mmCIF file of C-alpha atoms in Angstrom:
data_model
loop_
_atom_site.group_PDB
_atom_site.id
_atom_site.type_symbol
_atom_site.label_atom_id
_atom_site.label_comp_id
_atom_site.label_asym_id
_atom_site.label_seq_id
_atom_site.Cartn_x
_atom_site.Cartn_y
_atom_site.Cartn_z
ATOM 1 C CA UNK A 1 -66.822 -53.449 7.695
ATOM 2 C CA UNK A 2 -65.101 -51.777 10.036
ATOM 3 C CA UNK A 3 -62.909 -54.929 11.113
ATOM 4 C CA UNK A 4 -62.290 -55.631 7.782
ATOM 5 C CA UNK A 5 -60.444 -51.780 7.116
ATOM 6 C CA UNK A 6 -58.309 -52.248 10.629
ATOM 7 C CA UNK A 7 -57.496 -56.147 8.992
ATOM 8 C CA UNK A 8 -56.625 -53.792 5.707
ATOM 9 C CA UNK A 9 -54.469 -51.421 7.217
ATOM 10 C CA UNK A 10 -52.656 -53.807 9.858
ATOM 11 C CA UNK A 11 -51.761 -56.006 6.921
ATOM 12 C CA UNK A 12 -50.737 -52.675 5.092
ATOM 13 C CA UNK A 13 -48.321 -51.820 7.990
ATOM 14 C CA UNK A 14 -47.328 -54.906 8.192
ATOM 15 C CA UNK A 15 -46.203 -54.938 4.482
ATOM 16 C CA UNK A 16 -44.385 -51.876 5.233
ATOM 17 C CA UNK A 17 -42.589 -53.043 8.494
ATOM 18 C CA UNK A 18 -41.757 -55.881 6.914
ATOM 19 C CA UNK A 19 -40.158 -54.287 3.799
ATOM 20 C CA UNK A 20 -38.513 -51.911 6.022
ATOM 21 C CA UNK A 21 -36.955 -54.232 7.157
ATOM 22 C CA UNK A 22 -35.744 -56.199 4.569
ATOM 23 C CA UNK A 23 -34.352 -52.976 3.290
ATOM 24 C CA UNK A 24 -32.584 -52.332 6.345
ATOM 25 C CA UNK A 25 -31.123 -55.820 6.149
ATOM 26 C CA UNK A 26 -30.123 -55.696 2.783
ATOM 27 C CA UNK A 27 -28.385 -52.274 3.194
ATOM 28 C CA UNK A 28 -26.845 -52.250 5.969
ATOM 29 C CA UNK A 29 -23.003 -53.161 6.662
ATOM 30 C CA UNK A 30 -22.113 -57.277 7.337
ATOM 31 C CA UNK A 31 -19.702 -58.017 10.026
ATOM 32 C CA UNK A 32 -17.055 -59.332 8.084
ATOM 33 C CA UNK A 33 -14.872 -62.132 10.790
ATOM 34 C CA UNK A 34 -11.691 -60.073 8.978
ATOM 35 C CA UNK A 35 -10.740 -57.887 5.977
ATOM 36 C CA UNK A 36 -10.191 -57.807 3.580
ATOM 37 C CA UNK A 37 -12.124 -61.034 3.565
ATOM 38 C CA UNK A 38 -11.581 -63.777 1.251
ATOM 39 C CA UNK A 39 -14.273 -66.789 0.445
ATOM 40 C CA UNK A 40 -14.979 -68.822 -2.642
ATOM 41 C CA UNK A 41 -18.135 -70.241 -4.766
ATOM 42 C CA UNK A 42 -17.250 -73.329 -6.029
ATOM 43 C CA UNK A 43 -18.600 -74.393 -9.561
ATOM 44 C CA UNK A 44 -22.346 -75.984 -9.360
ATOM 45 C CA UNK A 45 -22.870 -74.222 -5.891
ATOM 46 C CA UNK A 46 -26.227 -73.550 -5.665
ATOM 47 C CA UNK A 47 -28.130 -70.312 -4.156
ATOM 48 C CA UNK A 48 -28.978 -72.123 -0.258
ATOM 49 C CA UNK A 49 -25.681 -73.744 -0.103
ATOM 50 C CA UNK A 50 -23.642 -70.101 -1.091
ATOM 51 C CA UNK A 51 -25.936 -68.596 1.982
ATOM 52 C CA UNK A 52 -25.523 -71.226 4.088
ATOM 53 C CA UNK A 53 -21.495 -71.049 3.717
ATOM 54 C CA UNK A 54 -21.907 -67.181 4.861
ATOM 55 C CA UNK A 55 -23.604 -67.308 7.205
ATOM 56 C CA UNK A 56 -21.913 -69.821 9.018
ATOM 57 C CA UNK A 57 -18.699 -68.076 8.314
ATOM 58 C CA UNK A 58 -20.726 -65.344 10.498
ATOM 59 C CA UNK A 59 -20.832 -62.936 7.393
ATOM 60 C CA UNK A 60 -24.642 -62.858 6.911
ATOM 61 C CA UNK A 61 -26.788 -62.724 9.925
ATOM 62 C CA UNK A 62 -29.156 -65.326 8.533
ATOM 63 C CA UNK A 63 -28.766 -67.374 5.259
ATOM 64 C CA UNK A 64 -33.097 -67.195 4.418
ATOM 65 C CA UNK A 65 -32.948 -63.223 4.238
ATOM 66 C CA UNK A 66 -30.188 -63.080 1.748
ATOM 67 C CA UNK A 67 -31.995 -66.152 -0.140
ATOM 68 C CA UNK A 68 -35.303 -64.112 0.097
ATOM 69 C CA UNK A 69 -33.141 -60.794 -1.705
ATOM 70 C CA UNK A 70 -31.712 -63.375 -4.299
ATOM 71 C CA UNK A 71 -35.190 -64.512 -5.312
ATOM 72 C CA UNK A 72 -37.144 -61.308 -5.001
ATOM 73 C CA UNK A 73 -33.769 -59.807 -7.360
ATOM 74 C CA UNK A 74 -34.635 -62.309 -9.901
ATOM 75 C CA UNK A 75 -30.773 -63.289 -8.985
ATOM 76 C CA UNK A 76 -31.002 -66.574 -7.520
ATOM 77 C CA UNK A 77 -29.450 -68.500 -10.420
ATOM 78 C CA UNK A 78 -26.968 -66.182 -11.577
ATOM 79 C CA UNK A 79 -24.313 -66.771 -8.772
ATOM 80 C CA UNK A 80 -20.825 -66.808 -10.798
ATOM 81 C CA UNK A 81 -18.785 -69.141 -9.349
ATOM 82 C CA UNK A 82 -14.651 -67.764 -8.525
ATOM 83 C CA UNK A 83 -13.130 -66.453 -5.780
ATOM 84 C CA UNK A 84 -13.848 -63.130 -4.450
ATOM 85 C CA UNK A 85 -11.848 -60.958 -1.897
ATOM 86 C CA UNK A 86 -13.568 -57.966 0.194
ATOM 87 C CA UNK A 87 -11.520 -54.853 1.247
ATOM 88 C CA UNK A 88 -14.632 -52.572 2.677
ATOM 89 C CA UNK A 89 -17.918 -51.816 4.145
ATOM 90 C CA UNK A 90 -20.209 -53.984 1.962
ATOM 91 C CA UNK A 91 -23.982 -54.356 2.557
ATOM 92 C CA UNK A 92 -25.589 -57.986 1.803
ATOM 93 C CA UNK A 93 -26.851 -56.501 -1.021
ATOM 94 C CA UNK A 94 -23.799 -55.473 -2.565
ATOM 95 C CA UNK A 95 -22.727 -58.524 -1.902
ATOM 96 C CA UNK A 96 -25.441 -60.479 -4.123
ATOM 97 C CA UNK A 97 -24.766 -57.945 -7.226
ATOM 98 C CA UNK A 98 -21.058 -58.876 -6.942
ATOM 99 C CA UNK A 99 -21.077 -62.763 -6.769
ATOM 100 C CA UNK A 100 -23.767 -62.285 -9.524
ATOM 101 C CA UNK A 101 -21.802 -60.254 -11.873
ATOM 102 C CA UNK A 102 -18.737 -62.287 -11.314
ATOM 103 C CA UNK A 103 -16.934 -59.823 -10.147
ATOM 104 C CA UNK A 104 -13.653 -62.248 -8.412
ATOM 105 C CA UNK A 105 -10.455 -61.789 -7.280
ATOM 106 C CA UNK A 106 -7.690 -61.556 -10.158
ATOM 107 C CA UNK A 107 -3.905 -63.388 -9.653
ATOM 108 C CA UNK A 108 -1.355 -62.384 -11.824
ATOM 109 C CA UNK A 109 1.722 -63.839 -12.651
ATOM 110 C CA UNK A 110 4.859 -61.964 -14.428
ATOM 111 C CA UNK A 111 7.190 -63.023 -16.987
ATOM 112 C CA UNK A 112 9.976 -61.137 -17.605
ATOM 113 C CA UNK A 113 12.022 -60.169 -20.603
ATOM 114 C CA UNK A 114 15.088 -62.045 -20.922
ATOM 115 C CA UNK A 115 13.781 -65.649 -19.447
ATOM 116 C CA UNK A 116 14.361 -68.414 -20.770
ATOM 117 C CA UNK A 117 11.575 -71.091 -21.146
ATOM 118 C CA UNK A 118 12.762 -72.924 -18.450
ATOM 119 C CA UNK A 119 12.497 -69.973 -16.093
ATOM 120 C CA UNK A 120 8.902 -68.985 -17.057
ATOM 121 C CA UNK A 121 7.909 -73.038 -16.612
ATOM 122 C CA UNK A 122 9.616 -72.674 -12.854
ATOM 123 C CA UNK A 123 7.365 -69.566 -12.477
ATOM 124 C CA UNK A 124 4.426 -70.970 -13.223
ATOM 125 C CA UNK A 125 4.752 -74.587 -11.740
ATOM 126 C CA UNK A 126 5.596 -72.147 -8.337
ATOM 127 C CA UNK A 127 2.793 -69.894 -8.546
ATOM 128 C CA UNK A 128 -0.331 -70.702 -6.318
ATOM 129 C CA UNK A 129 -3.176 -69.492 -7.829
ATOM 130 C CA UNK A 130 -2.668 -71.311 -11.275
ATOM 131 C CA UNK A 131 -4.015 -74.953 -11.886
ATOM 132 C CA UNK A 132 -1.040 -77.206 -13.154
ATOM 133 C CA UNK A 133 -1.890 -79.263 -15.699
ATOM 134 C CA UNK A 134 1.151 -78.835 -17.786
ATOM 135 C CA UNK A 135 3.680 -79.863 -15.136
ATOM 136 C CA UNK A 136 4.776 -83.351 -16.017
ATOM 137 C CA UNK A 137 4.661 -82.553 -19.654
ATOM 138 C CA UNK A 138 7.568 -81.905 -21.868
ATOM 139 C CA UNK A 139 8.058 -78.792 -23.797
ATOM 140 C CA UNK A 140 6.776 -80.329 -27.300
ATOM 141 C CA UNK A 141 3.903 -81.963 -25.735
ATOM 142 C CA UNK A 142 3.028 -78.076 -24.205
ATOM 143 C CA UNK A 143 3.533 -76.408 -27.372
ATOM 144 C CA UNK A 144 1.479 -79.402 -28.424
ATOM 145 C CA UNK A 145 -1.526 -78.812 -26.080
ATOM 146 C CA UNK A 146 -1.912 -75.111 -26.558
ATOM 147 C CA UNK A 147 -2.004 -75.295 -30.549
ATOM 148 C CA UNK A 148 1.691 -74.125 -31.506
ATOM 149 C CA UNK A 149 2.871 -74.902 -34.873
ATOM 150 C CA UNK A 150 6.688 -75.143 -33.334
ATOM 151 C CA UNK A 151 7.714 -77.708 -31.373
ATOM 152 C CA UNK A 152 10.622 -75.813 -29.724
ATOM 153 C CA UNK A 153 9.142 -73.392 -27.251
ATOM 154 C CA UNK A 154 11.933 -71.162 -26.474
ATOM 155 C CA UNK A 155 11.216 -67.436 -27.436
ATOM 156 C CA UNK A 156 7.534 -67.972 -28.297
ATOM 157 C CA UNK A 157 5.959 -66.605 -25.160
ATOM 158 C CA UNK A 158 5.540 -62.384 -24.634
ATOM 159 C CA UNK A 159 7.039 -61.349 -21.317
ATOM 160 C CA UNK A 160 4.254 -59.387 -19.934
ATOM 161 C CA UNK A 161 1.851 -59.458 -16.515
ATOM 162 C CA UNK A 162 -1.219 -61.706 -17.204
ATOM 163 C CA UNK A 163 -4.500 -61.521 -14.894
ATOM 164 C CA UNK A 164 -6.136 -64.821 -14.808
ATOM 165 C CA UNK A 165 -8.512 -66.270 -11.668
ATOM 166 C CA UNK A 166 -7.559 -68.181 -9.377
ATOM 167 C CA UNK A 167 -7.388 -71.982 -10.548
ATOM 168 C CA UNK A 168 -7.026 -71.531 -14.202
ATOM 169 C CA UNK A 169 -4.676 -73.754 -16.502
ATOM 170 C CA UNK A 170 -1.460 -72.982 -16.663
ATOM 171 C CA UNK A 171 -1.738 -73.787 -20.069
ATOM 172 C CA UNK A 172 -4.745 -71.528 -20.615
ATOM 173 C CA UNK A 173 -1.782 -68.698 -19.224
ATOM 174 C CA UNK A 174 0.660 -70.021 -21.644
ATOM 175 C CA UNK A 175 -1.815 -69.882 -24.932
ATOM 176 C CA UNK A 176 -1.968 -66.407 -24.234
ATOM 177 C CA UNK A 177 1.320 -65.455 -23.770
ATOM 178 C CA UNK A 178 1.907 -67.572 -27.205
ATOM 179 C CA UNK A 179 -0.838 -65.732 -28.967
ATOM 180 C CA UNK A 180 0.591 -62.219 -27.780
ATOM 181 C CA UNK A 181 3.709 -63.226 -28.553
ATOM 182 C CA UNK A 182 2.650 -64.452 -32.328
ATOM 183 C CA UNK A 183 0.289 -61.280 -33.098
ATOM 184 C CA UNK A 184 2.942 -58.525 -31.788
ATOM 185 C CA UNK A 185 5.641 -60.660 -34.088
ATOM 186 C CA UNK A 186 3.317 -60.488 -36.804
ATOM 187 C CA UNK A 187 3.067 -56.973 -36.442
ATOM 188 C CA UNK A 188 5.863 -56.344 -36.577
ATOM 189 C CA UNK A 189 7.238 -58.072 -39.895
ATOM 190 C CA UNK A 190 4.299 -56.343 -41.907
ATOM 191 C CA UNK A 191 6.457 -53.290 -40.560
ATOM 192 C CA UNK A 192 10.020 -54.098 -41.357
ATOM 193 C CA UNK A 193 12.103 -52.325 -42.880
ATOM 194 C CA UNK A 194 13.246 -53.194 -46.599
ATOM 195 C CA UNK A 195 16.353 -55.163 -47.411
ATOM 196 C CA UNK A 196 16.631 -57.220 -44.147
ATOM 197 C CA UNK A 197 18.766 -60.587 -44.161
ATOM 198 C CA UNK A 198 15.958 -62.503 -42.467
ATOM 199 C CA UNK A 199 13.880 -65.184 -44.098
ATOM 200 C CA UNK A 200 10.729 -65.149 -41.990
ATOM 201 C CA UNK A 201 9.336 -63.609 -38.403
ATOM 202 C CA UNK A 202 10.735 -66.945 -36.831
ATOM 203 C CA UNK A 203 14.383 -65.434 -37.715
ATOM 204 C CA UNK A 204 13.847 -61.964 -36.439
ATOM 205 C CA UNK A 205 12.466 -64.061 -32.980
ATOM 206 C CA UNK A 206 15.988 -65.327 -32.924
ATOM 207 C CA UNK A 207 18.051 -61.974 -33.332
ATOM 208 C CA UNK A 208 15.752 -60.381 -30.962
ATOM 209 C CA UNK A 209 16.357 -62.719 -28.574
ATOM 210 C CA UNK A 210 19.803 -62.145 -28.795
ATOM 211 C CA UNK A 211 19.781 -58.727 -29.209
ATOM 212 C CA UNK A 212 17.890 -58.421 -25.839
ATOM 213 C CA UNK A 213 20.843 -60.375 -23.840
ATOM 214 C CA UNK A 214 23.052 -58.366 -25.535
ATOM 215 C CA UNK A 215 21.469 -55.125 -24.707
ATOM 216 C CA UNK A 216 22.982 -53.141 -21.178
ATOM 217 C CA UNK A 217 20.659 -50.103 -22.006
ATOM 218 C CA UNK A 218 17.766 -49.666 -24.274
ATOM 219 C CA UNK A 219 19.555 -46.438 -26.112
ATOM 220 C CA UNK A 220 21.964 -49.229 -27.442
ATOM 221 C CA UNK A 221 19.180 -51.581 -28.699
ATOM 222 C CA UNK A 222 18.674 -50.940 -32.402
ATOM 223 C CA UNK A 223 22.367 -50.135 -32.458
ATOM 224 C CA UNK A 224 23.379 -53.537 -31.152
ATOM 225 C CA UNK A 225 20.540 -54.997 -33.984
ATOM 226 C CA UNK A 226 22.370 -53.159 -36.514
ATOM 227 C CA UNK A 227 25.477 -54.977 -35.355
ATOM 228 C CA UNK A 228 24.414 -57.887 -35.760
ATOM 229 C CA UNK A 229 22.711 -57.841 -39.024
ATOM 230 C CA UNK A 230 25.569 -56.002 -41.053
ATOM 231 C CA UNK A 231 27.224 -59.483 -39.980
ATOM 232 C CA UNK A 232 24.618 -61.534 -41.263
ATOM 233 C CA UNK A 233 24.557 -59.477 -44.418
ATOM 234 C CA UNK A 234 28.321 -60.093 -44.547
ATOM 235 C CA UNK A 235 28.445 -63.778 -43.538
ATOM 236 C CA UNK A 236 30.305 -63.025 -40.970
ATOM 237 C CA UNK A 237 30.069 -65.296 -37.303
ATOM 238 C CA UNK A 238 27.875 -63.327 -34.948
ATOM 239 C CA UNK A 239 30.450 -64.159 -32.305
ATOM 240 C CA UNK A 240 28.080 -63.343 -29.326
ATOM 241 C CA UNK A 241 28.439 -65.217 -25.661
ATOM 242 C CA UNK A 242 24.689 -65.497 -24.596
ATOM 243 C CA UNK A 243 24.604 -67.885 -27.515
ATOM 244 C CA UNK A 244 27.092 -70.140 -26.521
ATOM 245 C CA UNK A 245 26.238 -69.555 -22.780
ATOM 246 C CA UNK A 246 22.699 -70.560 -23.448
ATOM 247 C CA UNK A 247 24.205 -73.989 -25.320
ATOM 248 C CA UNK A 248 26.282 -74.775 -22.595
ATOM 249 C CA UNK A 249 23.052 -74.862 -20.299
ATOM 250 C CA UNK A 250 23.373 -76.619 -16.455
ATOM 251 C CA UNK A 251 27.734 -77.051 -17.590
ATOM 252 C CA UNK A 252 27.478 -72.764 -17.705
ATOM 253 C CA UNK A 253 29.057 -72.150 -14.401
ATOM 254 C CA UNK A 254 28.746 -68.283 -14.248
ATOM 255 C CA UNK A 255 32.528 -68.087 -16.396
ATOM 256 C CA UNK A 256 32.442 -68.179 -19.809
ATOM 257 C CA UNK A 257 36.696 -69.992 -20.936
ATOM 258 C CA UNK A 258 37.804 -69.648 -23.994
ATOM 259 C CA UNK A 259 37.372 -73.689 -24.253
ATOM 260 C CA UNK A 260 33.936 -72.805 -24.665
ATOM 261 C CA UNK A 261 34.453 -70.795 -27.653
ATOM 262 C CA UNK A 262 36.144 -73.241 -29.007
ATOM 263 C CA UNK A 263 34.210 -76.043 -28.352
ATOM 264 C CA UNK A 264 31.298 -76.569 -31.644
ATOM 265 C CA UNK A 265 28.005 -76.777 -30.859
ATOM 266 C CA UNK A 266 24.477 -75.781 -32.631
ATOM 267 C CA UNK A 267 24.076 -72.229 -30.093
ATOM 268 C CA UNK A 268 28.062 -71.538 -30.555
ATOM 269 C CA UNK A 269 28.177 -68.616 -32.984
ATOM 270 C CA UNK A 270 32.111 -68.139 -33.060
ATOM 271 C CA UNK A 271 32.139 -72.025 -34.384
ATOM 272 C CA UNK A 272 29.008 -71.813 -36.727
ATOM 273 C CA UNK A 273 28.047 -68.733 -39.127
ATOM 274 C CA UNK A 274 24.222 -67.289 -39.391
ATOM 275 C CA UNK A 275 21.330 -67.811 -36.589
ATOM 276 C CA UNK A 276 21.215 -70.305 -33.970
ATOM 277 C CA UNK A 277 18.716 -72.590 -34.428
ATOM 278 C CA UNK A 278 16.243 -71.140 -31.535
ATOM 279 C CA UNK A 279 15.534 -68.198 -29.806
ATOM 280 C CA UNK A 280 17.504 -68.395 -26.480
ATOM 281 C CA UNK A 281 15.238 -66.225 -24.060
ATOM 282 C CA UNK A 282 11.967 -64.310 -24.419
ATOM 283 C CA UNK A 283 12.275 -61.189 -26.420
ATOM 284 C CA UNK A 284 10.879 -57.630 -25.378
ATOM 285 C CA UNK A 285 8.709 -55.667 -28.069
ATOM 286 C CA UNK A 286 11.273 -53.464 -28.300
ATOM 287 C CA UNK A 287 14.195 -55.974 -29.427
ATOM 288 C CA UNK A 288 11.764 -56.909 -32.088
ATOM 289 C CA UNK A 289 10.894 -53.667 -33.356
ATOM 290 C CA UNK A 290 15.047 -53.304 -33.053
ATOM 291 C CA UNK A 291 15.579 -56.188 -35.261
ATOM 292 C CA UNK A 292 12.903 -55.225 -37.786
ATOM 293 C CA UNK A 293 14.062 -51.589 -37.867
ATOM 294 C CA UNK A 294 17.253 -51.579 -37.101
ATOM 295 C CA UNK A 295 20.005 -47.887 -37.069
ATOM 296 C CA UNK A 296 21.185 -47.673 -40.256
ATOM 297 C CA UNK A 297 25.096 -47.930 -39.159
ATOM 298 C CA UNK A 298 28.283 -49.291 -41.033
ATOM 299 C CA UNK A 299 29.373 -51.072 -37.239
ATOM 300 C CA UNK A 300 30.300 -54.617 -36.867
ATOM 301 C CA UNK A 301 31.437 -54.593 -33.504
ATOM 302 C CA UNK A 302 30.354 -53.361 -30.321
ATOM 303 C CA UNK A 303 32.054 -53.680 -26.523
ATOM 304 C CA UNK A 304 30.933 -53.177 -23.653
ATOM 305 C CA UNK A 305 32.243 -50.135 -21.566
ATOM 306 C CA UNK A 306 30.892 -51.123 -18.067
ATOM 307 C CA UNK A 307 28.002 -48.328 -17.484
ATOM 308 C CA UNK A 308 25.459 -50.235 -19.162
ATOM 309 C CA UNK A 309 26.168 -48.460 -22.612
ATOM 310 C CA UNK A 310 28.558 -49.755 -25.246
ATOM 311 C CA UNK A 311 30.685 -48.752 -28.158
ATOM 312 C CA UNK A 312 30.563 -49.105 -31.780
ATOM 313 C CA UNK A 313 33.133 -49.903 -34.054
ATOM 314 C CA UNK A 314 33.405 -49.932 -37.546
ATOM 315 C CA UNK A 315 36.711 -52.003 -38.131
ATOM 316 C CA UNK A 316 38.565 -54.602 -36.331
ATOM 317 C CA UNK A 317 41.352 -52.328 -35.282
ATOM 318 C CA UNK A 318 39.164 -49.997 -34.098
ATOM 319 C CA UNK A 319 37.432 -52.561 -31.794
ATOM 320 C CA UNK A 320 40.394 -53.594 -30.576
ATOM 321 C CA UNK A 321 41.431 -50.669 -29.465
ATOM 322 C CA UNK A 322 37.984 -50.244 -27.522
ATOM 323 C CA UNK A 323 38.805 -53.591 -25.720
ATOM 324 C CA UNK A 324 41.774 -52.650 -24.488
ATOM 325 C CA UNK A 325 40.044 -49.241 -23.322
ATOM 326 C CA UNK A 326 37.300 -50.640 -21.821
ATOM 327 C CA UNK A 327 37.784 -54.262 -20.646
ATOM 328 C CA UNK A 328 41.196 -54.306 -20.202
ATOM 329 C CA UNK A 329 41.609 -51.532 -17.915
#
């Protein structure tokens, strides 16, 4: 009886030792080789294969003890695959709940009010974290892929930061810049003001656009917007350069000649009256809300006075006079 108690309590200690340990294990610190610490779980990757990699990269002490956590957790299959970066102290445990919640390493990439399709495509076939699946296609085909109803994709994307992890599409990236784009346009237009000389959202992409090349500071914005649509209202030529800069394309050699004015094409609005047929960069929210509500102004001209701000005029005389003021000094 009595050897049967000491066989009780020694196996009782032992259970105790032993999960002492464990917890000590599982608590206490890893030697990370560096930090912050980078490492990835590729898709498929299986619980021994994940310890195995860390423990070789001299992160875990032993691959079976973290294996052992995983299993007693309840954990073993819910590894989310990614990549994950560490910046601090982290205890094996820790570890496990992270890799099982998913918890990776966002990129982010930028695009920036102002691009132009071209530039945002250069962006993303540059960036390193994104998966390029869209690089040898044409624009069309893109707009194609991600489920656009245009087939010209200038304009159509919202210039904003987007988190993504590392390896996703690029088109994935550019489906949501598209949707943002399409909901905060839509948005918009059920906000408009009454009486505008624009057919459809697709128009106002256009002005806005052009209104945000046009634009030195953002007092000026719904100003310049005004500008622009007391023309349209008056069939008058819109008679801005970023138009007819943006038509030139690769011949645009940083100096806009007064051949250039002359010379018709579709983005040349001192040749042709109304909208260009496309956006020609990305628009901010705020030249769209510009556009849509515009200042209520009598201007048709504006010039530029070389602090960023510019000035208003009401008659061609006037305007003239601001030229000579401000350009021609």
């Amino acid at each position: 009886m009595r050897t049967l108690k000491r066989l009780l309590y020694l196996a009782i200690a032992g259970i105790l030792l032993f999960t002492g340990w464990i917890a000590y294990r599982v608590n206490n610190p890893v030697q990370f080789p560096s930090l912050p610490y980078e490492f990835s779980i590729k898709p498929g990757s299986s619980l021994k294969s994940v310890a195995n990699q860390l423990a070789d990269e001299g992160v875990l002490p032993d691959a079976w003890s973290f294996i052992l956590l995983s299993r007693l957790m309840g954990l073993a299959s819910s590894l989310k695959a990614g990549d994950y970066e560490i910046t601090g102290s982290t205890s094996p445990l820790q570890l496990l709940k992270r890799i099982t919640k998913g918890d990776i390493t966002q990129s982010e990439i930028r695009f920036i009010e102002g691009w132009t399709f071209s530039q945002l495509r250069q962006t993303l076939d540059q960036h390193p974290s994104v998966r390029h699946d869209t690089i040898d296609l044409r624009n069309g085909e893109i707009m194609k892929l991600i489920g656009a109803n245009e087939t010209a994709a200038e304009g159509l994307f919202f210039p904003d930061t987007y988190f993504f992890a590392r390896g996703s599409s690029d088109a994935a990236i550019l489906k949501r810049a598209y949707r943002a784009m399409q909901n905060h346009l839509d948005d918009a237009w059920a906000a408009r003001a009454v009486n505008l000389p624009l057919k459809d959202p697709y128009q106002a992409l256009i002005l806005a656009s052009i209104v945000e090349k046009e634009t030195g500071r953002e007092s000026d914005r719904s100003m310049v917007a005004g500008v622009f649509l007391n023309r349209l209202r008056l069939s008058m030529m819109l008679q801005t350069d970023p138009t007819v800069i943006y038509g030139l394309g690769d011949k645009f050699d940083g100096n806009l000649r007064k051949k250039d004015l002359l010379a018709d094409q579709e983005y040349n609005t001192y040749t042709r009256r109304g909208l260009p047929p496309t956006p020609i960069a990305m628009p901010s929210l705020a030249s769209i809300q510009a556009v849509l509500n515009p200042a209520k102004t009598d201007a048709l001209y504006f010039v530029a006075k070389g602090n960023g701000e510019s000035h208003f005029s009401t008659n061609l005389e006037e305007h003239n006079r601001a030229v000579s003021k401000y350009q021609k000094r």
